[in-house]
Short mmCIF file of C-alpha atoms and ligand atoms in Angstrom, two decimals:
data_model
loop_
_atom_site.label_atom_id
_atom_site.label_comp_id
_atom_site.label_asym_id
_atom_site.label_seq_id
_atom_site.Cartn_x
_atom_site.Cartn_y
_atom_site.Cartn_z
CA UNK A 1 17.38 -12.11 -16.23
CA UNK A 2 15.48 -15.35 -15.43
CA UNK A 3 12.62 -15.18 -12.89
CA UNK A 4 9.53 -17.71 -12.63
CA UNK A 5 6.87 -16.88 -15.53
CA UNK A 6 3.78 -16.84 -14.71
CA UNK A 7 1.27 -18.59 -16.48
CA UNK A 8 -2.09 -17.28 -15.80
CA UNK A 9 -5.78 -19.04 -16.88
CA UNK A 10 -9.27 -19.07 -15.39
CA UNK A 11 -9.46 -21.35 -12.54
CA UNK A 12 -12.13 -22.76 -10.13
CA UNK A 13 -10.33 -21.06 -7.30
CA UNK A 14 -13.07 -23.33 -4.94
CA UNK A 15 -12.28 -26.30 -6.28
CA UNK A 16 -8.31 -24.90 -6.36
CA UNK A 17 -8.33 -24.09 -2.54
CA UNK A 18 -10.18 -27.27 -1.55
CA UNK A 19 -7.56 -29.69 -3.19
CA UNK A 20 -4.70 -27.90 -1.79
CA UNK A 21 -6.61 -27.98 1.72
CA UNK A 22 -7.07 -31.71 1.06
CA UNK A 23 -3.26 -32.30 0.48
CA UNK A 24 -2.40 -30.24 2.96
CA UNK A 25 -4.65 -32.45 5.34
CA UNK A 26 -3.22 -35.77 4.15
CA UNK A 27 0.32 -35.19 4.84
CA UNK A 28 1.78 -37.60 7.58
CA UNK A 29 2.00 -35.75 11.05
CA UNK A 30 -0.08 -33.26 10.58
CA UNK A 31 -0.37 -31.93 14.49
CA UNK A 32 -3.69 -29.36 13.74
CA UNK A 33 -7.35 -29.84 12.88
CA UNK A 34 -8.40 -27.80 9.88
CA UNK A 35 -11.99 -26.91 9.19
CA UNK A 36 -12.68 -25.26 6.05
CA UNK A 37 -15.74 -23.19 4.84
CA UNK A 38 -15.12 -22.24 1.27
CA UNK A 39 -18.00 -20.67 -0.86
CA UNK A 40 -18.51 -22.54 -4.14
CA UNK A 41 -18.18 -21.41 -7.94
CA UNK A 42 -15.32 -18.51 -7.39
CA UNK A 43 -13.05 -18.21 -10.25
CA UNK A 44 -10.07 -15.90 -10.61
CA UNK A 45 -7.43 -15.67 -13.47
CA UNK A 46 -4.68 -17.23 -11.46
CA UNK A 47 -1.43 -19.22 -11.76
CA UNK A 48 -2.69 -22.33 -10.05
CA UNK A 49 1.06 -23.70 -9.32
CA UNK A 50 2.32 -19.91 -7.97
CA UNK A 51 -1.23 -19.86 -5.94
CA UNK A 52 -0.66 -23.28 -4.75
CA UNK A 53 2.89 -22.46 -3.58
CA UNK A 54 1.35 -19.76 -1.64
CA UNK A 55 -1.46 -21.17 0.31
CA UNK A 56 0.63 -23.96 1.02
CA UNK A 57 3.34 -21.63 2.55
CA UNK A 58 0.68 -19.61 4.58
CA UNK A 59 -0.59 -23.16 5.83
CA UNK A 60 2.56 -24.54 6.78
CA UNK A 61 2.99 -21.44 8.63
CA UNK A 62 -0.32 -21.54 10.47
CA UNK A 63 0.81 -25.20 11.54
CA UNK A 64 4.65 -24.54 12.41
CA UNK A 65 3.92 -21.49 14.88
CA UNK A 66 0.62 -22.90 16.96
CA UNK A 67 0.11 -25.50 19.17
CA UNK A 68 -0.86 -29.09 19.12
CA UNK A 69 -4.39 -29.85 17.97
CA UNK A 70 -5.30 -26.22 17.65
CA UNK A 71 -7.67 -25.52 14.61
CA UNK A 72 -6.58 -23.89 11.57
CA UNK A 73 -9.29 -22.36 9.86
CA UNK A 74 -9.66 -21.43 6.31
CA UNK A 75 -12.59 -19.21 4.49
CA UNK A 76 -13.00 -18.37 0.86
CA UNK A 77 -15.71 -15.82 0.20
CA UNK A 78 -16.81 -13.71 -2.76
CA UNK A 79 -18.97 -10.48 -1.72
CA UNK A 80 -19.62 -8.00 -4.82
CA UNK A 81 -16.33 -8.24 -6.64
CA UNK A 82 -14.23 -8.97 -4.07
CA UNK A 83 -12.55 -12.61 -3.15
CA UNK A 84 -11.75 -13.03 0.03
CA UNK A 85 -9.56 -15.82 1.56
CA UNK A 86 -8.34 -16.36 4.92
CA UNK A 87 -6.10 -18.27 7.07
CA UNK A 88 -6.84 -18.26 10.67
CA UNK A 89 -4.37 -19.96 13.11
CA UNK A 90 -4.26 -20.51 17.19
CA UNK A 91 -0.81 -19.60 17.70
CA UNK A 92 1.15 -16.78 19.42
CA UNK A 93 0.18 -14.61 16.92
CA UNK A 94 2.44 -11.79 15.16
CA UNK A 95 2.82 -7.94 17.36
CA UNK A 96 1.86 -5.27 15.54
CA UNK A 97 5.13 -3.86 14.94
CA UNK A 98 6.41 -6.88 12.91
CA UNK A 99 2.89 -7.41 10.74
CA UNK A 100 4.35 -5.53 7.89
CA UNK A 101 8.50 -6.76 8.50
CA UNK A 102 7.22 -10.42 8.10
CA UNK A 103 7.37 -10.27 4.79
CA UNK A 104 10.75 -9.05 4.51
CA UNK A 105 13.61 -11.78 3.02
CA UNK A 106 14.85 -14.14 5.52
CA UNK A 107 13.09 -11.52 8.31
CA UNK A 108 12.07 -14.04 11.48
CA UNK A 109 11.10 -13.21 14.57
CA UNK A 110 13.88 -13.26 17.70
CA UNK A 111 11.21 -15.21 19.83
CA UNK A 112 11.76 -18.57 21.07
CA UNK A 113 9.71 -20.68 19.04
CA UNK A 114 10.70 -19.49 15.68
CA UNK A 115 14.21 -19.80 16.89
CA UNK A 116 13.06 -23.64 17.90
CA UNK A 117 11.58 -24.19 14.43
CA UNK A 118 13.56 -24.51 10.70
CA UNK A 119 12.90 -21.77 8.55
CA UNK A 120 14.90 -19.33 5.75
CA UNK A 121 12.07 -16.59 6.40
CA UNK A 122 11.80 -16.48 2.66
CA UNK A 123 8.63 -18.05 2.84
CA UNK A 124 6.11 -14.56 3.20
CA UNK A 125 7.91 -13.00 0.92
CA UNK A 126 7.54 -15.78 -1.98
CA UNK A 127 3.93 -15.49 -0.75
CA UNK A 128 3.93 -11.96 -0.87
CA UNK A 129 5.46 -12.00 -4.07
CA UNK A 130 2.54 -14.05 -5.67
CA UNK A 131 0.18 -12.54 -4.02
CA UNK A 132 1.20 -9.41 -6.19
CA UNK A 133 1.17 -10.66 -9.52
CA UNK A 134 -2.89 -11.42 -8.93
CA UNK A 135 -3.50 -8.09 -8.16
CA UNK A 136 -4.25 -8.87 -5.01
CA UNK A 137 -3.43 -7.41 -1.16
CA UNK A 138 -2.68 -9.44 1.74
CA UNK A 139 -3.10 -8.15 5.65
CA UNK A 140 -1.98 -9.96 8.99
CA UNK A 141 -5.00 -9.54 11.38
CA UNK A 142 -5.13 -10.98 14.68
CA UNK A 143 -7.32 -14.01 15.87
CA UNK A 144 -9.33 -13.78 18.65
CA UNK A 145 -8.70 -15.06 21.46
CA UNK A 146 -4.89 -15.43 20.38
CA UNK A 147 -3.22 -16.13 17.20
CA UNK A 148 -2.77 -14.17 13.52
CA UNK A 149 -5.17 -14.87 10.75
CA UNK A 150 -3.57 -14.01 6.93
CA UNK A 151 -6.25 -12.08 4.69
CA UNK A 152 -5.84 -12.08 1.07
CA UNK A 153 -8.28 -10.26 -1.12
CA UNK A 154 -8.44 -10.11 -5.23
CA UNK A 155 -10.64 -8.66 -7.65
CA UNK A 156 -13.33 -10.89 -9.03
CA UNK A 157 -15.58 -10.08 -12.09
P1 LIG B 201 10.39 -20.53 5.64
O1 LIG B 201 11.24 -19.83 4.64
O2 LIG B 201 10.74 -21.97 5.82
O3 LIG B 201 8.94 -20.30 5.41
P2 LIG B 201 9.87 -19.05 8.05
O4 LIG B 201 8.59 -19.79 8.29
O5 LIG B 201 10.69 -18.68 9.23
O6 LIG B 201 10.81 -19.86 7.04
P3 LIG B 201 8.24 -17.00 6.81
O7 LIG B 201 7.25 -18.01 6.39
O8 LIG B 201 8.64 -15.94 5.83
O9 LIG B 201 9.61 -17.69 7.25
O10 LIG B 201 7.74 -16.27 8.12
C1 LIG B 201 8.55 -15.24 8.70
C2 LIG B 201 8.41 -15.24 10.22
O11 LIG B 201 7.11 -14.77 10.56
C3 LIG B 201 8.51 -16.63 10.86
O12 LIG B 201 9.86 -16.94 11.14
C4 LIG B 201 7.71 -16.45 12.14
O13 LIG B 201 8.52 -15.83 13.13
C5 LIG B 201 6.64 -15.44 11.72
N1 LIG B 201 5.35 -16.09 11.36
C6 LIG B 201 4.93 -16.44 10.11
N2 LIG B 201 3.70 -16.96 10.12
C7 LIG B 201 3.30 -16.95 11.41
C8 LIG B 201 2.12 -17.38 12.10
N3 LIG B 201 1.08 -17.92 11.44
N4 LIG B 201 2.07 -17.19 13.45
C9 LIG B 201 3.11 -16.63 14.13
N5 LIG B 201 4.26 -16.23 13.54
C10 LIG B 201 4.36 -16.39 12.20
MG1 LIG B 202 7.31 -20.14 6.60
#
Protein backbone atom coordinates (compact mmCIF):
# COMPACT_ATOMS: atom_id res chain seq x y z
CA UNK A 1 0.00 0.00 0.00
CA UNK A 2 0.73 3.76 -0.30
CA UNK A 3 1.46 5.71 2.91
CA UNK A 4 3.53 9.13 3.18
CA UNK A 5 7.47 8.35 2.86
CA UNK A 6 9.42 9.84 4.92
CA UNK A 7 12.32 11.59 3.91
CA UNK A 8 14.69 12.06 6.68
CA UNK A 9 18.10 14.56 6.71
CA UNK A 10 19.96 16.51 9.38
CA UNK A 11 18.18 19.60 10.22
CA UNK A 12 18.72 22.75 12.40
CA UNK A 13 15.74 21.72 14.44
CA UNK A 14 16.27 25.58 16.15
CA UNK A 15 16.19 27.24 13.24
CA UNK A 16 13.22 24.50 12.08
CA UNK A 17 11.00 25.31 15.18
CA UNK A 18 11.58 29.06 15.02
CA UNK A 19 10.29 29.44 11.33
CA UNK A 20 7.33 27.37 11.93
CA UNK A 21 6.72 29.53 15.23
CA UNK A 22 7.14 32.57 12.98
CA UNK A 23 4.43 31.36 10.46
CA UNK A 24 2.43 30.26 12.89
CA UNK A 25 2.58 33.91 14.42
CA UNK A 26 1.87 35.67 11.12
CA UNK A 27 -1.30 34.07 10.25
CA UNK A 28 -4.33 36.58 10.16
CA UNK A 29 -6.43 36.29 13.48
CA UNK A 30 -4.28 34.83 15.48
CA UNK A 31 -6.30 35.34 19.06
CA UNK A 32 -2.98 34.19 21.49
CA UNK A 33 0.39 35.68 22.36
CA UNK A 34 3.22 33.23 21.86
CA UNK A 35 6.55 33.61 23.55
CA UNK A 36 9.14 31.29 22.58
CA UNK A 37 12.49 30.29 24.30
CA UNK A 38 14.24 27.87 22.03
CA UNK A 39 17.95 26.85 22.75
CA UNK A 40 20.16 27.35 19.70
CA UNK A 41 22.30 24.81 17.51
CA UNK A 42 19.97 21.49 18.11
CA UNK A 43 19.93 19.25 15.20
CA UNK A 44 17.99 16.02 14.80
CA UNK A 45 17.65 13.69 11.69
CA UNK A 46 14.11 14.71 10.95
CA UNK A 47 11.55 14.99 8.13
CA UNK A 48 11.24 18.74 8.24
CA UNK A 49 7.70 18.71 6.24
CA UNK A 50 6.23 15.57 8.64
CA UNK A 51 7.82 17.69 11.75
CA UNK A 52 6.34 20.79 10.46
CA UNK A 53 2.90 19.17 10.05
CA UNK A 54 3.18 18.26 13.58
CA UNK A 55 4.10 21.29 15.51
CA UNK A 56 1.76 23.08 13.51
CA UNK A 57 -1.09 20.67 14.56
CA UNK A 58 -0.03 20.80 18.31
CA UNK A 59 -0.10 24.75 17.86
CA UNK A 60 -3.29 25.04 16.30
CA UNK A 61 -4.47 23.00 19.07
CA UNK A 62 -2.98 25.07 21.85
CA UNK A 63 -4.84 28.11 20.08
CA UNK A 64 -8.35 26.40 19.24
CA UNK A 65 -8.99 25.09 22.95
CA UNK A 66 -7.76 28.35 25.19
CA UNK A 67 -8.93 31.58 25.56
CA UNK A 68 -8.45 34.94 24.05
CA UNK A 69 -5.03 36.51 24.50
CA UNK A 70 -3.79 33.70 26.67
CA UNK A 71 -0.02 32.87 26.05
CA UNK A 72 1.10 29.90 24.29
CA UNK A 73 4.42 29.01 25.21
CA UNK A 74 6.94 27.02 23.42
CA UNK A 75 10.56 25.59 24.72
CA UNK A 76 13.16 23.65 22.84
CA UNK A 77 15.93 22.32 25.04
CA UNK A 78 18.77 19.83 24.63
CA UNK A 79 20.15 18.38 28.12
CA UNK A 80 22.75 15.35 27.61
CA UNK A 81 21.23 13.57 24.66
CA UNK A 82 17.94 14.36 25.07
CA UNK A 83 15.73 17.10 22.95
CA UNK A 84 13.14 18.37 24.56
CA UNK A 85 10.24 20.44 23.08
CA UNK A 86 7.19 21.73 24.56
CA UNK A 87 3.95 23.28 23.97
CA UNK A 88 2.36 24.95 26.84
CA UNK A 89 -1.22 26.35 26.46
CA UNK A 90 -3.83 28.34 28.95
CA UNK A 91 -6.78 26.43 28.17
CA UNK A 92 -9.12 23.97 29.97
CA UNK A 93 -6.65 21.58 29.85
CA UNK A 94 -7.13 17.66 29.09
CA UNK A 95 -8.41 15.13 32.53
CA UNK A 96 -6.32 12.57 33.15
CA UNK A 97 -8.41 9.89 31.95
CA UNK A 98 -8.47 11.14 28.31
CA UNK A 99 -4.42 12.11 28.16
CA UNK A 100 -3.68 8.87 26.51
CA UNK A 101 -7.45 8.52 24.31
CA UNK A 102 -6.52 11.93 22.66
CA UNK A 103 -4.62 10.46 20.35
CA UNK A 104 -7.02 8.02 19.23
CA UNK A 105 -8.63 8.62 15.37
CA UNK A 106 -11.34 11.07 15.25
CA UNK A 107 -11.39 10.64 19.44
CA UNK A 108 -12.72 14.37 20.77
CA UNK A 109 -13.75 15.24 23.83
CA UNK A 110 -17.85 15.41 24.67
CA UNK A 111 -17.19 18.90 26.36
CA UNK A 112 -18.68 21.98 25.15
CA UNK A 113 -16.01 23.76 23.56
CA UNK A 114 -14.67 21.08 21.40
CA UNK A 115 -18.20 20.44 20.42
CA UNK A 116 -18.25 24.49 19.59
CA UNK A 117 -15.02 24.19 17.57
CA UNK A 118 -14.37 22.25 13.87
CA UNK A 119 -12.30 19.38 14.16
CA UNK A 120 -11.97 15.49 12.58
CA UNK A 121 -9.88 14.54 15.85
CA UNK A 122 -7.40 13.11 13.44
CA UNK A 123 -5.13 15.73 14.20
CA UNK A 124 -3.05 13.93 17.53
CA UNK A 125 -2.95 11.04 15.93
CA UNK A 126 -1.15 12.40 12.58
CA UNK A 127 0.99 14.03 15.30
CA UNK A 128 1.37 11.03 17.12
CA UNK A 129 2.09 9.23 14.15
CA UNK A 130 5.18 11.47 13.31
CA UNK A 131 6.19 11.76 16.38
CA UNK A 132 6.97 7.91 16.08
CA UNK A 133 8.91 7.68 13.10
CA UNK A 134 11.69 10.12 15.01
CA UNK A 135 12.00 7.87 17.63
CA UNK A 136 10.63 10.04 19.76
CA UNK A 137 7.78 9.98 22.85
CA UNK A 138 5.25 12.51 23.42
CA UNK A 139 3.33 13.10 27.03
CA UNK A 140 0.27 15.46 27.86
CA UNK A 141 1.24 17.21 31.18
CA UNK A 142 -0.77 19.74 32.76
CA UNK A 143 -0.03 23.58 32.98
CA UNK A 144 -0.10 25.24 35.99
CA UNK A 145 -2.41 27.16 36.96
CA UNK A 146 -4.81 25.56 34.22
CA UNK A 147 -4.27 24.27 30.84
CA UNK A 148 -2.22 21.04 29.12
CA UNK A 149 1.29 21.49 27.93
CA UNK A 150 2.41 18.68 24.98
CA UNK A 151 6.06 17.24 25.73
CA UNK A 152 7.92 15.69 23.01
CA UNK A 153 11.34 14.26 23.63
CA UNK A 154 13.96 12.61 20.92
CA UNK A 155 17.30 11.33 21.05
CA UNK A 156 20.07 13.71 20.15
CA UNK A 157 23.77 12.72 19.51
P1 LIG B 1 -8.44 18.20 13.98
O1 LIG B 1 -8.45 16.89 13.27
O2 LIG B 1 -8.96 19.33 13.16
O3 LIG B 1 -7.14 18.49 14.63
P2 LIG B 1 -9.35 18.09 16.71
O4 LIG B 1 -8.56 19.31 17.08
O5 LIG B 1 -10.69 17.92 17.34
O6 LIG B 1 -9.56 18.01 15.12
P3 LIG B 1 -7.14 16.54 17.72
O7 LIG B 1 -6.19 17.60 17.34
O8 LIG B 1 -6.77 15.12 17.42
O9 LIG B 1 -8.55 16.75 17.01
O10 LIG B 1 -7.46 16.63 19.27
C1 LIG B 1 -8.37 15.67 19.85
C2 LIG B 1 -9.18 16.31 20.96
O11 LIG B 1 -8.31 16.56 22.07
C3 LIG B 1 -9.76 17.68 20.61
O12 LIG B 1 -11.03 17.52 20.01
C4 LIG B 1 -9.88 18.34 21.98
O13 LIG B 1 -11.07 17.89 22.62
C5 LIG B 1 -8.70 17.75 22.74
N1 LIG B 1 -7.51 18.65 22.74
C6 LIG B 1 -6.46 18.62 21.88
N2 LIG B 1 -5.54 19.55 22.19
C7 LIG B 1 -6.00 20.19 23.28
C8 LIG B 1 -5.52 21.27 24.08
N3 LIG B 1 -4.35 21.88 23.83
N4 LIG B 1 -6.28 21.66 25.15
C9 LIG B 1 -7.46 21.05 25.44
N5 LIG B 1 -7.98 20.04 24.70
C10 LIG B 1 -7.27 19.61 23.64
MG1 LIG C 1 -6.55 19.45 16.32
Amino acid sequence: HKGYSFHFEEVNLSALVRLIIQRFQSAPGLKNKIESNLQEGIFLGADKVAFSLMLNNILENASKYSPENSIIHIRLQKTESRITLTIADEGNGIPDHEKRKVFQKFYRLGREETRNTKGTGLGLYIVKYIVEHHHGKIFILDNSPQGSVFEITFQGE
